[in-house]
Amino acid sequence: MDLGVRWKLHGDGRRPEPGAVVRPDERLSWPRTIGLGAQHVVAMFGASFVAPVLMGLDPNLAIMMSGVATAIFLLATRGHVPSYLGCSLSFVGVAAVIRAQGGTSATVTGAVFVVGVVLFLVGLAVRRFGARIIHAAMPPIVTGAVVMLIGFNLAPVTASTYWPQDQWTALLVMLFTGLAVVCLRGFWSRIAIFLGLLFGYGISWAFDRIFGQIHSVDASGKLTDHWRLDLSGVGKADWVGLPSFHGPSFQWSAILVALPVVIALVAENAGHVKAVGEMTGESLDDKLGTAISADGVASMLSTAVGGPPNTTYSENIGVMAATRVYSTAAYWAAAGFALLFGLCPKFGAVVAAIPGGVLGGITVILYGMIGLLGAQIWLNARVDLRNPLNLVPAAAGIIIGVGGVTLKFTDNFSLNGIALGTLVVITGYHALRAMAPAHLKTQEPLLDEGTSSYDADGEPESTAPGRNQRASS
């Protein structure tokens, strides 16, 4: 059986030949391949170890299981889809909601385990019926709205939990990270979050030396005097050891909160497979179902032992685009590095010591970027928000999800926030589309045409020839 673990040497093994790329079944020399693997690990560090910290899970276990998940994904796709699987940021808001309702780490991982099961089943359905079932059930207006409400639902976490711990450090980290994302180029812009964390560490250490302890709320929410950067746990941590494991616990209320993230994960996987296919010049549409199922299995395995869920990482697509090396051998090397980091408790202690103010500055940008990915989905699909079939369910669902609206059924069961918002978007869109008159299905504008953009000649876009014939979602 071909598992995609044999690679041909590309050219002389030093660099891609002029005008060529290193394909998934090729590799450079092993020293260069291992170096590229290390580069992939650095690229995923920023998000992949911030996410478990924000979810209240063990970062050591998260990094170790990301290596395991990557290996599973590469084996399942037979080495055709180069990808790194790291901790999914889409679940950060879910974890915050579950913990606010009194849930524990076991409750969080139990809910996410069920999401992994559903994602696996979706992958099997895509393999059987094709990608068209995704587009039919989750058109771009639905997918974009759900991703948007998941991201923006996190705003109170930043505003009430991280930012107040050290507002000035948060502000400086936000500014530095924003500049890094915009002003740096190539690989460095891809690790802007990681650079922001390093900057935040340095600023926190310097402020402790210059100004002493800060009087603010700490991580537990208590107002007290404390050091911004507390590295006492790092000195006590061992260099080698296993991370902490725990089993999942299942509660219906937590599961219902987590299930909407399936939509975001399907969108992430579909986008990743499409992007890799375009860059390598190989159609990977037939691998989409396998990729989704592999992500589901990897997330199930990770959450079964107490780790976070995983998803394909766009940061690593950037590394491939910059280097023109798509070899899956580099990802095997990255998975090996992740396993080694996961077995170093001292590394986990360093991650766990990230100051709250630093997380405040990072999450302002990170959470907003997650939400705006939903808008990007709309733009790419040319969704017309003047059409009430698109506008009404998306508007209602986003406000419900972001505002934390609650629908109470009994004393023991209610829907709110992300879960209720997603339900409104999905059911609202399909119900309205089934009952809508024909003229609305041909993109009849709801809003005044004065709200439309203008073309270069100053003519309203909606009246320019052919401009109002956008495809229906």
CSV table of C-alpha atoms in Angstrom, one decimal:
chain,number,residue,atom,x,y,z
A,1,MET,CA,0.0,0.0,0.0
A,2,ASP,CA,1.3,3.4,-1.0
A,3,LEU,CA,1.3,5.6,2.2
A,4,GLY,CA,3.1,8.5,0.6
A,5,VAL,CA,6.3,8.1,2.6
A,6,ARG,CA,8.7,7.6,-0.4
A,7,TRP,CA,10.1,10.7,-2.0
A,8,LYS,CA,12.2,11.3,-5.1
A,9,LEU,CA,15.1,13.6,-4.9
A,10,HIS,CA,14.4,16.9,-6.6
A,11,GLY,CA,17.2,18.0,-8.9
A,12,ASP,CA,20.5,18.2,-6.9
A,13,GLY,CA,18.6,18.3,-3.6
A,14,ARG,CA,19.7,21.9,-2.9
A,15,ARG,CA,16.9,24.1,-4.1
A,16,PRO,CA,14.0,24.0,-6.5
A,17,GLU,CA,15.0,24.1,-10.2
A,18,PRO,CA,14.3,27.4,-12.0
A,19,GLY,CA,10.6,27.8,-12.6
A,20,ALA,CA,9.8,24.5,-10.8
A,21,VAL,CA,8.4,23.5,-7.4
A,22,VAL,CA,9.3,20.6,-5.1
A,23,ARG,CA,6.2,18.4,-5.4
A,24,PRO,CA,4.6,16.5,-2.5
A,25,ASP,CA,6.3,13.3,-3.6
A,26,GLU,CA,9.7,14.9,-4.0
A,27,ARG,CA,12.2,16.2,-1.4
A,28,LEU,CA,15.4,18.2,-1.1
A,29,SER,CA,18.4,16.8,0.7
A,30,TRP,CA,17.6,15.5,4.2
A,31,PRO,CA,19.4,18.3,6.1
A,32,ARG,CA,17.4,20.9,4.1
A,33,THR,CA,14.2,18.9,4.5
A,34,ILE,CA,14.7,18.8,8.3
A,35,GLY,CA,15.4,22.6,8.3
A,36,LEU,CA,12.2,23.2,6.4
A,37,GLY,CA,10.3,21.1,8.9
A,38,ALA,CA,11.7,23.3,11.7
A,39,GLN,CA,10.5,26.3,9.7
A,40,HIS,CA,7.0,24.9,9.5
A,41,VAL,CA,7.0,24.4,13.3
A,42,VAL,CA,8.0,28.0,13.9
A,43,ALA,CA,5.2,29.2,11.5
A,44,MET,CA,2.5,27.3,13.4
A,45,PHE,CA,3.8,28.2,16.9
A,46,GLY,CA,2.1,31.5,17.3
A,47,ALA,CA,-1.5,30.2,16.9
A,48,SER,CA,-0.9,26.6,17.9
A,49,PHE,CA,0.3,27.3,21.4
A,50,VAL,CA,-1.7,30.4,22.0
A,51,ALA,CA,-5.0,28.5,21.3
A,52,PRO,CA,-4.6,25.8,24.0
A,53,VAL,CA,-3.6,28.5,26.5
A,54,LEU,CA,-6.8,30.5,25.7
A,55,MET,CA,-8.8,27.3,25.9
A,56,GLY,CA,-7.4,26.4,29.3
A,57,LEU,CA,-5.7,23.2,28.0
A,58,ASP,CA,-2.1,21.9,28.3
A,59,PRO,CA,0.0,23.5,25.6
A,60,ASN,CA,2.6,20.7,25.8
A,61,LEU,CA,-0.1,18.1,25.0
A,62,ALA,CA,-1.5,20.4,22.3
A,63,ILE,CA,1.9,20.6,20.5
A,64,MET,CA,2.6,16.9,20.9
A,65,MET,CA,-0.9,15.9,19.5
A,66,SER,CA,-0.5,18.4,16.6
A,67,GLY,CA,2.5,16.2,15.5
A,68,VAL,CA,0.4,13.1,15.9
A,69,ALA,CA,-2.5,14.7,14.0
A,70,THR,CA,-0.2,15.8,11.1
A,71,ALA,CA,1.1,12.2,10.8
A,72,ILE,CA,-2.4,10.9,10.7
A,73,PHE,CA,-3.4,13.4,8.0
A,74,LEU,CA,-0.4,12.7,5.8
A,75,LEU,CA,-1.0,8.9,6.0
A,76,ALA,CA,-4.7,9.3,5.3
A,77,THR,CA,-4.2,11.5,2.2
A,78,ARG,CA,-1.4,9.2,1.0
A,79,GLY,CA,1.0,12.2,0.9
A,80,HIS,CA,-1.0,14.0,-1.7
A,81,VAL,CA,-2.0,17.0,0.5
A,82,PRO,CA,0.9,18.6,2.3
A,83,SER,CA,-0.5,20.1,5.5
A,84,TYR,CA,0.3,20.8,9.1
A,85,LEU,CA,-2.5,20.2,11.6
A,86,GLY,CA,-2.4,22.5,14.6
A,87,CYS,CA,-4.8,23.6,17.4
A,88,SER,CA,-7.9,25.2,15.9
A,89,LEU,CA,-8.6,28.8,17.0
A,90,SER,CA,-12.2,28.3,16.0
A,91,PHE,CA,-12.9,26.5,19.3
A,92,VAL,CA,-11.5,29.3,21.6
A,93,GLY,CA,-14.9,31.0,21.9
A,94,VAL,CA,-16.6,27.6,22.4
A,95,ALA,CA,-14.3,26.8,25.3
A,96,ALA,CA,-14.9,30.2,26.8
A,97,VAL,CA,-18.7,29.8,26.7
A,98,ILE,CA,-18.5,26.2,28.1
A,99,ARG,CA,-16.3,27.3,31.0
A,100,ALA,CA,-18.5,30.3,31.7
A,101,GLN,CA,-21.4,27.8,32.1
A,102,GLY,CA,-19.3,25.9,34.7
A,103,GLY,CA,-17.7,23.4,32.4
A,104,THR,CA,-14.3,21.9,33.1
A,105,SER,CA,-11.5,21.0,30.7
A,106,ALA,CA,-13.0,17.5,30.4
A,107,THR,CA,-16.3,19.1,29.4
A,108,VAL,CA,-14.6,21.2,26.7
A,109,THR,CA,-12.7,18.2,25.2
A,110,GLY,CA,-15.8,16.0,25.4
A,111,ALA,CA,-17.8,18.6,23.4
A,112,VAL,CA,-15.0,18.9,20.9
A,113,PHE,CA,-14.7,15.1,20.6
A,114,VAL,CA,-18.3,15.0,19.3
A,115,VAL,CA,-17.4,17.7,16.8
A,116,GLY,CA,-14.6,15.5,15.6
A,117,VAL,CA,-17.0,12.6,15.1
A,118,VAL,CA,-19.4,14.8,13.1
A,119,LEU,CA,-16.5,16.2,11.0
A,120,PHE,CA,-15.4,12.6,10.2
A,121,LEU,CA,-18.9,11.7,9.1
A,122,VAL,CA,-19.1,14.8,6.9
A,123,GLY,CA,-15.8,13.8,5.3
A,124,LEU,CA,-17.3,10.3,4.5
A,125,ALA,CA,-20.4,12.0,3.0
A,126,VAL,CA,-18.2,14.2,0.8
A,127,ARG,CA,-16.2,11.1,-0.4
A,128,ARG,CA,-19.5,9.4,-1.2
A,129,PHE,CA,-21.5,12.2,-2.8
A,130,GLY,CA,-18.9,14.9,-3.7
A,131,ALA,CA,-18.2,18.4,-2.6
A,132,ARG,CA,-21.6,19.6,-4.0
A,133,ILE,CA,-23.3,18.5,-0.8
A,134,ILE,CA,-21.2,21.0,1.2
A,135,HIS,CA,-22.2,23.8,-1.2
A,136,ALA,CA,-25.9,22.8,-1.0
A,137,ALA,CA,-26.1,22.7,2.8
A,138,MET,CA,-23.6,25.4,3.5
A,139,PRO,CA,-23.5,28.1,0.8
A,140,PRO,CA,-21.0,30.9,1.2
A,141,ILE,CA,-23.6,33.2,2.9
A,142,VAL,CA,-24.1,30.6,5.7
A,143,THR,CA,-20.4,29.6,6.0
A,144,GLY,CA,-19.2,33.2,6.1
A,145,ALA,CA,-21.8,34.3,8.7
A,146,VAL,CA,-21.0,31.4,11.0
A,147,VAL,CA,-17.3,32.0,10.8
A,148,MET,CA,-17.9,35.7,11.5
A,149,LEU,CA,-20.1,35.2,14.6
A,150,ILE,CA,-17.6,32.6,16.0
A,151,GLY,CA,-14.8,35.2,15.8
A,152,PHE,CA,-16.7,38.2,17.0
A,153,ASN,CA,-18.2,36.2,19.8
A,154,LEU,CA,-14.7,36.2,21.4
A,155,ALA,CA,-14.6,40.0,21.8
A,156,PRO,CA,-15.8,40.0,25.4
A,157,VAL,CA,-13.1,37.5,26.3
A,158,THR,CA,-10.4,40.0,25.3
A,159,ALA,CA,-12.1,43.0,26.7
A,160,SER,CA,-12.9,41.5,30.1
A,161,THR,CA,-10.3,38.9,30.7
A,162,TYR,CA,-6.9,39.7,29.1
A,163,TRP,CA,-6.8,43.4,28.3
A,164,PRO,CA,-7.5,44.6,31.9
A,165,GLN,CA,-4.5,42.6,33.2
A,166,ASP,CA,-2.1,45.1,31.7
A,167,GLN,CA,-3.7,47.6,29.3
A,168,TRP,CA,-0.4,49.3,28.2
A,169,THR,CA,1.4,46.1,27.4
A,170,ALA,CA,-1.7,45.0,25.5
A,171,LEU,CA,-1.7,48.2,23.5
A,172,LEU,CA,2.0,48.0,22.6
A,173,VAL,CA,1.7,44.3,21.7
A,174,MET,CA,-1.3,45.0,19.5
A,175,LEU,CA,0.5,47.8,17.7
A,176,PHE,CA,3.7,45.8,17.2
A,177,THR,CA,1.8,42.7,15.9
A,178,GLY,CA,-0.2,44.8,13.5
A,179,LEU,CA,2.9,46.4,12.1
A,180,ALA,CA,4.6,43.0,11.8
A,181,VAL,CA,1.6,41.6,9.9
A,182,VAL,CA,1.5,44.6,7.5
A,183,CYS,CA,5.1,45.7,7.1
A,184,LEU,CA,7.1,42.4,7.2
A,185,ARG,CA,7.3,40.4,4.1
A,186,GLY,CA,7.4,36.7,3.2
A,187,PHE,CA,8.0,34.2,5.9
A,188,TRP,CA,8.4,36.9,8.6
A,189,SER,CA,4.9,38.2,8.1
A,190,ARG,CA,3.6,34.6,8.5
A,191,ILE,CA,5.0,34.3,12.0
A,192,ALA,CA,3.9,37.8,13.1
A,193,ILE,CA,1.8,36.4,16.0
A,194,PHE,CA,4.9,34.5,17.2
A,195,LEU,CA,7.0,37.7,16.9
A,196,GLY,CA,4.3,39.6,18.8
A,197,LEU,CA,4.5,37.1,21.6
A,198,LEU,CA,8.3,37.5,21.8
A,199,PHE,CA,7.9,41.2,21.9
A,200,GLY,CA,5.3,41.0,24.6
A,201,TYR,CA,7.6,38.8,26.7
A,202,GLY,CA,10.4,41.4,26.4
A,203,ILE,CA,8.1,44.4,27.2
A,204,SER,CA,6.6,42.6,30.2
A,205,TRP,CA,10.1,41.8,31.6
A,206,ALA,CA,11.3,45.3,31.0
A,207,PHE,CA,8.2,46.9,32.6
A,208,ASP,CA,8.7,44.7,35.7
A,209,ARG,CA,12.3,45.9,36.0
A,210,ILE,CA,11.4,49.5,35.5
A,211,PHE,CA,8.0,50.0,37.2
A,212,GLY,CA,7.8,47.0,39.5
A,213,GLN,CA,4.6,45.0,40.2
A,214,ILE,CA,1.4,46.1,38.5
A,215,HIS,CA,-1.9,46.7,40.4
A,216,SER,CA,-4.6,45.1,38.3
A,217,VAL,CA,-6.7,42.0,37.9
A,218,ASP,CA,-4.7,38.7,37.6
A,219,ALA,CA,-5.6,35.7,35.5
A,220,SER,CA,-8.2,34.6,38.1
A,221,GLY,CA,-9.9,38.0,38.0
A,222,LYS,CA,-8.7,39.2,41.4
A,223,LEU,CA,-7.5,42.7,41.8
A,224,THR,CA,-4.0,42.4,43.3
A,225,ASP,CA,-0.3,43.4,43.0
A,226,HIS,CA,1.5,41.0,40.8
A,227,TRP,CA,4.4,40.6,38.3
A,228,ARG,CA,3.5,40.9,34.7
A,229,LEU,CA,5.9,38.0,33.8
A,230,ASP,CA,6.1,35.2,36.3
A,231,LEU,CA,8.6,32.5,35.3
A,232,SER,CA,8.7,30.7,38.6
A,233,GLY,CA,7.0,27.7,37.1
A,234,VAL,CA,9.7,27.4,34.3
A,235,GLY,CA,12.5,26.8,36.8
A,236,LYS,CA,10.5,24.0,38.5
A,237,ALA,CA,9.5,22.2,35.3
A,238,ASP,CA,11.5,19.2,34.1
A,239,TRP,CA,13.3,19.1,30.8
A,240,VAL,CA,11.8,15.7,29.8
A,241,GLY,CA,8.4,14.3,30.8
A,242,LEU,CA,4.9,13.5,29.6
A,243,PRO,CA,2.2,16.1,29.3
A,244,SER,CA,-0.9,15.8,31.5
A,245,PHE,CA,-3.7,13.6,30.1
A,246,HIS,CA,-7.4,13.5,31.0
A,247,GLY,CA,-10.5,11.9,29.5
A,248,PRO,CA,-13.5,13.7,28.0
A,249,SER,CA,-16.8,14.3,29.7
A,250,PHE,CA,-20.0,14.7,27.7
A,251,GLN,CA,-22.7,17.2,28.4
A,252,TRP,CA,-25.5,18.1,25.9
A,253,SER,CA,-25.4,21.8,26.6
A,254,ALA,CA,-21.6,21.9,25.9
A,255,ILE,CA,-22.0,19.8,22.7
A,256,LEU,CA,-24.6,22.1,21.3
A,257,VAL,CA,-22.4,25.1,21.8
A,258,ALA,CA,-19.5,23.3,20.0
A,259,LEU,CA,-21.3,21.8,17.0
A,260,PRO,CA,-21.5,24.9,14.9
A,261,VAL,CA,-17.7,25.0,14.6
A,262,VAL,CA,-18.0,22.0,12.2
A,263,ILE,CA,-19.0,24.5,9.5
A,264,ALA,CA,-15.8,26.5,10.1
A,265,LEU,CA,-13.6,23.4,10.0
A,266,VAL,CA,-15.2,22.2,6.7
A,267,ALA,CA,-14.6,25.6,5.2
A,268,GLU,CA,-11.0,25.7,6.5
A,269,ASN,CA,-10.3,22.2,5.0
A,270,ALA,CA,-11.9,23.0,1.7
A,271,GLY,CA,-10.0,26.2,1.4
A,272,HIS,CA,-6.7,24.5,2.3
A,273,VAL,CA,-7.1,21.7,-0.2
A,274,LYS,CA,-8.1,24.1,-3.0
A,275,ALA,CA,-5.1,26.4,-2.2
A,276,VAL,CA,-2.6,23.6,-2.2
A,277,GLY,CA,-4.1,22.2,-5.5
A,278,GLU,CA,-3.7,25.6,-7.2
A,279,MET,CA,-0.2,26.0,-6.0
A,280,THR,CA,1.0,22.5,-7.0
A,281,GLY,CA,-1.0,22.5,-10.3
A,282,GLU,CA,-2.7,19.2,-9.3
A,283,SER,CA,-6.4,18.8,-8.8
A,284,LEU,CA,-7.1,17.6,-5.3
A,285,ASP,CA,-10.9,17.8,-5.3
A,286,ASP,CA,-11.1,14.0,-4.9
A,287,LYS,CA,-9.0,14.3,-1.7
A,288,LEU,CA,-11.4,16.8,0.0
A,289,GLY,CA,-13.5,14.1,1.7
A,290,THR,CA,-10.4,12.2,2.9
A,291,ALA,CA,-8.9,15.4,4.2
A,292,ILE,CA,-12.0,16.3,6.2
A,293,SER,CA,-12.3,12.8,7.6
A,294,ALA,CA,-8.6,12.8,8.6
A,295,ASP,CA,-9.0,16.1,10.4
A,296,GLY,CA,-12.0,14.6,12.3
A,297,VAL,CA,-10.1,11.5,13.3
A,298,ALA,CA,-7.1,13.5,14.4
A,299,SER,CA,-9.3,15.8,16.5
A,300,MET,CA,-11.0,12.8,18.1
A,301,LEU,CA,-7.7,11.2,19.1
A,302,SER,CA,-6.4,14.5,20.5
A,303,THR,CA,-9.5,15.3,22.5
A,304,ALA,CA,-9.8,11.7,23.8
A,305,VAL,CA,-6.6,12.2,25.8
A,306,GLY,CA,-7.3,15.8,26.9
A,307,GLY,CA,-5.8,17.8,24.0
A,308,PRO,CA,-7.4,20.4,21.8
A,309,PRO,CA,-9.0,19.8,18.3
A,310,ASN,CA,-6.8,20.3,15.2
A,311,THR,CA,-7.3,21.8,11.8
A,312,THR,CA,-5.2,22.6,8.7
A,313,TYR,CA,-3.0,25.6,9.1
A,314,SER,CA,-2.9,28.5,6.6
A,315,GLU,CA,0.4,29.7,8.1
A,316,ASN,CA,2.1,26.7,6.6
A,317,ILE,CA,0.6,27.4,3.2
A,318,GLY,CA,2.4,30.7,3.4
A,319,VAL,CA,5.7,28.9,4.1
A,320,MET,CA,5.1,26.6,1.1
A,321,ALA,CA,4.3,29.6,-1.1
A,322,ALA,CA,7.5,31.4,-0.1
A,323,THR,CA,9.8,28.4,-0.5
A,324,ARG,CA,8.1,26.6,-3.4
A,325,VAL,CA,8.6,23.4,-1.5
A,326,TYR,CA,5.5,21.3,-1.1
A,327,SER,CA,7.3,18.1,0.0
A,328,THR,CA,5.4,16.1,2.6
A,329,ALA,CA,8.8,14.9,3.9
A,330,ALA,CA,9.1,18.4,5.4
A,331,TYR,CA,5.8,17.9,7.2
A,332,TRP,CA,7.0,14.6,8.6
A,333,ALA,CA,10.0,16.4,10.0
A,334,ALA,CA,7.7,19.1,11.4
A,335,ALA,CA,5.6,16.4,13.1
A,336,GLY,CA,8.8,14.9,14.6
A,337,PHE,CA,9.8,18.3,16.1
A,338,ALA,CA,6.3,18.8,17.5
A,339,LEU,CA,6.5,15.4,19.3
A,340,LEU,CA,9.9,16.4,20.9
A,341,PHE,CA,8.6,19.8,22.1
A,342,GLY,CA,5.5,18.0,23.6
A,343,LEU,CA,7.8,15.9,25.7
A,344,CYS,CA,9.5,19.0,27.2
A,345,PRO,CA,7.5,20.3,30.3
A,346,LYS,CA,9.9,23.3,30.5
A,347,PHE,CA,8.7,24.4,27.1
A,348,GLY,CA,5.1,24.1,28.2
A,349,ALA,CA,5.9,26.2,31.3
A,350,VAL,CA,7.3,28.9,29.2
A,351,VAL,CA,4.1,28.9,27.1
A,352,ALA,CA,1.9,28.9,30.2
A,353,ALA,CA,3.7,32.0,31.5
A,354,ILE,CA,2.5,34.2,28.7
A,355,PRO,CA,1.4,37.4,30.5
A,356,GLY,CA,-2.3,38.3,30.3
A,357,GLY,CA,-1.5,41.7,28.8
A,358,VAL,CA,0.4,40.1,26.0
A,359,LEU,CA,-2.6,37.8,25.2
A,360,GLY,CA,-4.8,40.9,25.3
A,361,GLY,CA,-2.8,42.6,22.5
A,362,ILE,CA,-2.6,39.4,20.5
A,363,THR,CA,-6.2,38.4,20.8
A,364,VAL,CA,-7.5,41.8,19.7
A,365,ILE,CA,-6.1,41.2,16.3
A,366,LEU,CA,-6.4,37.4,16.3
A,367,TYR,CA,-10.1,37.2,17.2
A,368,GLY,CA,-10.9,40.0,14.8
A,369,MET,CA,-9.1,38.2,12.0
A,370,ILE,CA,-11.1,35.1,12.7
A,371,GLY,CA,-14.3,37.0,12.4
A,372,LEU,CA,-13.3,38.9,9.2
A,373,LEU,CA,-12.4,35.6,7.5
A,374,GLY,CA,-16.2,35.2,7.3
A,375,ALA,CA,-16.3,38.5,5.3
A,376,GLN,CA,-13.6,37.2,3.1
A,377,ILE,CA,-15.7,34.1,2.3
A,378,TRP,CA,-18.5,36.5,1.2
A,379,LEU,CA,-16.1,38.5,-0.9
A,380,ASN,CA,-14.6,35.5,-2.6
A,381,ALA,CA,-18.0,34.1,-3.4
A,382,ARG,CA,-19.4,37.6,-4.4
A,383,VAL,CA,-22.3,37.3,-2.0
A,384,ASP,CA,-24.8,40.1,-2.6
A,385,LEU,CA,-25.9,41.4,0.9
A,386,ARG,CA,-28.6,43.5,-0.7
A,387,ASN,CA,-30.6,40.4,-1.3
A,388,PRO,CA,-32.9,39.7,1.7
A,389,LEU,CA,-32.3,36.0,1.3
A,390,ASN,CA,-28.7,36.6,2.2
A,391,LEU,CA,-29.1,39.6,4.4
A,392,VAL,CA,-31.8,38.6,6.8
A,393,PRO,CA,-30.6,35.3,8.2
A,394,ALA,CA,-27.0,36.5,8.3
A,395,ALA,CA,-27.9,39.7,10.1
A,396,ALA,CA,-30.1,37.9,12.7
A,397,GLY,CA,-27.6,35.1,13.3
A,398,ILE,CA,-24.6,37.3,13.7
A,399,ILE,CA,-26.3,39.6,16.2
A,400,ILE,CA,-27.6,36.6,18.2
A,401,GLY,CA,-24.1,35.0,18.2
A,402,VAL,CA,-22.1,38.1,19.0
A,403,GLY,CA,-24.6,39.5,21.5
A,404,GLY,CA,-25.0,36.2,23.4
A,405,VAL,CA,-28.8,36.1,22.9
A,406,THR,CA,-30.4,33.2,24.8
A,407,LEU,CA,-33.5,31.2,23.9
A,408,LYS,CA,-34.7,29.3,27.0
A,409,PHE,CA,-36.8,26.1,26.5
A,410,THR,CA,-36.8,24.7,30.1
A,411,ASP,CA,-35.0,25.3,33.3
A,412,ASN,CA,-32.3,22.9,32.2
A,413,PHE,CA,-32.0,23.5,28.5
A,414,SER,CA,-31.4,26.7,26.5
A,415,LEU,CA,-29.7,27.8,23.3
A,416,ASN,CA,-27.5,30.9,23.2
A,417,GLY,CA,-24.6,32.7,21.5
A,418,ILE,CA,-22.8,30.6,18.9
A,419,ALA,CA,-25.2,27.7,18.9
A,420,LEU,CA,-28.3,29.7,18.5
A,421,GLY,CA,-26.8,32.1,16.0
A,422,THR,CA,-25.6,29.3,13.8
A,423,LEU,CA,-29.0,27.6,14.0
A,424,VAL,CA,-30.7,30.8,12.9
A,425,VAL,CA,-28.4,31.3,10.0
A,426,ILE,CA,-28.7,27.8,8.6
A,427,THR,CA,-32.4,27.2,9.1
A,428,GLY,CA,-33.3,30.7,8.4
A,429,TYR,CA,-31.5,30.7,5.0
A,430,HIS,CA,-32.9,27.5,3.8
A,431,ALA,CA,-36.5,28.1,5.1
A,432,LEU,CA,-36.6,31.6,3.5
A,433,ARG,CA,-35.2,30.3,0.3
A,434,ALA,CA,-37.8,27.6,0.1
A,435,MET,CA,-40.7,30.1,0.6
A,436,ALA,CA,-39.3,33.1,-1.3
A,437,PRO,CA,-40.9,34.4,-4.5
A,438,ALA,CA,-39.0,33.9,-7.7
A,439,HIS,CA,-38.0,37.5,-8.1
A,440,LEU,CA,-36.0,37.4,-4.8
A,441,LYS,CA,-34.1,34.4,-6.0
A,442,THR,CA,-32.8,36.5,-8.9
A,443,GLN,CA,-31.0,38.9,-6.6
A,444,GLU,CA,-33.6,41.7,-6.2
A,445,PRO,CA,-32.0,44.3,-3.9
A,446,LEU,CA,-33.5,45.0,-0.5
A,447,LEU,CA,-31.5,48.1,0.4
A,448,ASP,CA,-31.6,51.4,-1.4
A,449,GLU,CA,-29.3,51.3,-4.4
A,450,GLY,CA,-27.6,54.4,-3.1
A,451,THR,CA,-25.8,52.1,-0.6
A,452,SER,CA,-24.0,50.3,-3.5
A,453,SER,CA,-20.5,51.1,-4.5
A,454,TYR,CA,-19.7,53.1,-7.7
A,455,ASP,CA,-17.7,52.1,-10.7
A,456,ALA,CA,-14.9,54.1,-12.2
A,457,ASP,CA,-17.3,56.2,-14.3
A,458,GLY,CA,-19.3,57.2,-11.3
A,459,GLU,CA,-22.3,55.1,-12.3
A,460,PRO,CA,-23.9,53.1,-9.4
A,461,GLU,CA,-22.7,49.6,-9.6
A,462,SER,CA,-26.2,48.2,-9.4
A,463,THR,CA,-27.2,50.0,-12.6
A,464,ALA,CA,-24.1,49.2,-14.6
A,465,PRO,CA,-24.7,46.6,-17.3
A,466,GLY,CA,-24.3,43.1,-15.9
A,467,ARG,CA,-23.3,44.2,-12.4
A,468,ASN,CA,-26.5,43.2,-10.7
A,469,GLN,CA,-26.3,39.6,-12.0
A,470,ARG,CA,-24.2,38.1,-9.2
A,471,ALA,CA,-24.5,34.5,-8.6
A,472,SER,CA,-27.0,33.5,-5.9
A,473,SER,CA,-25.5,31.8,-2.8
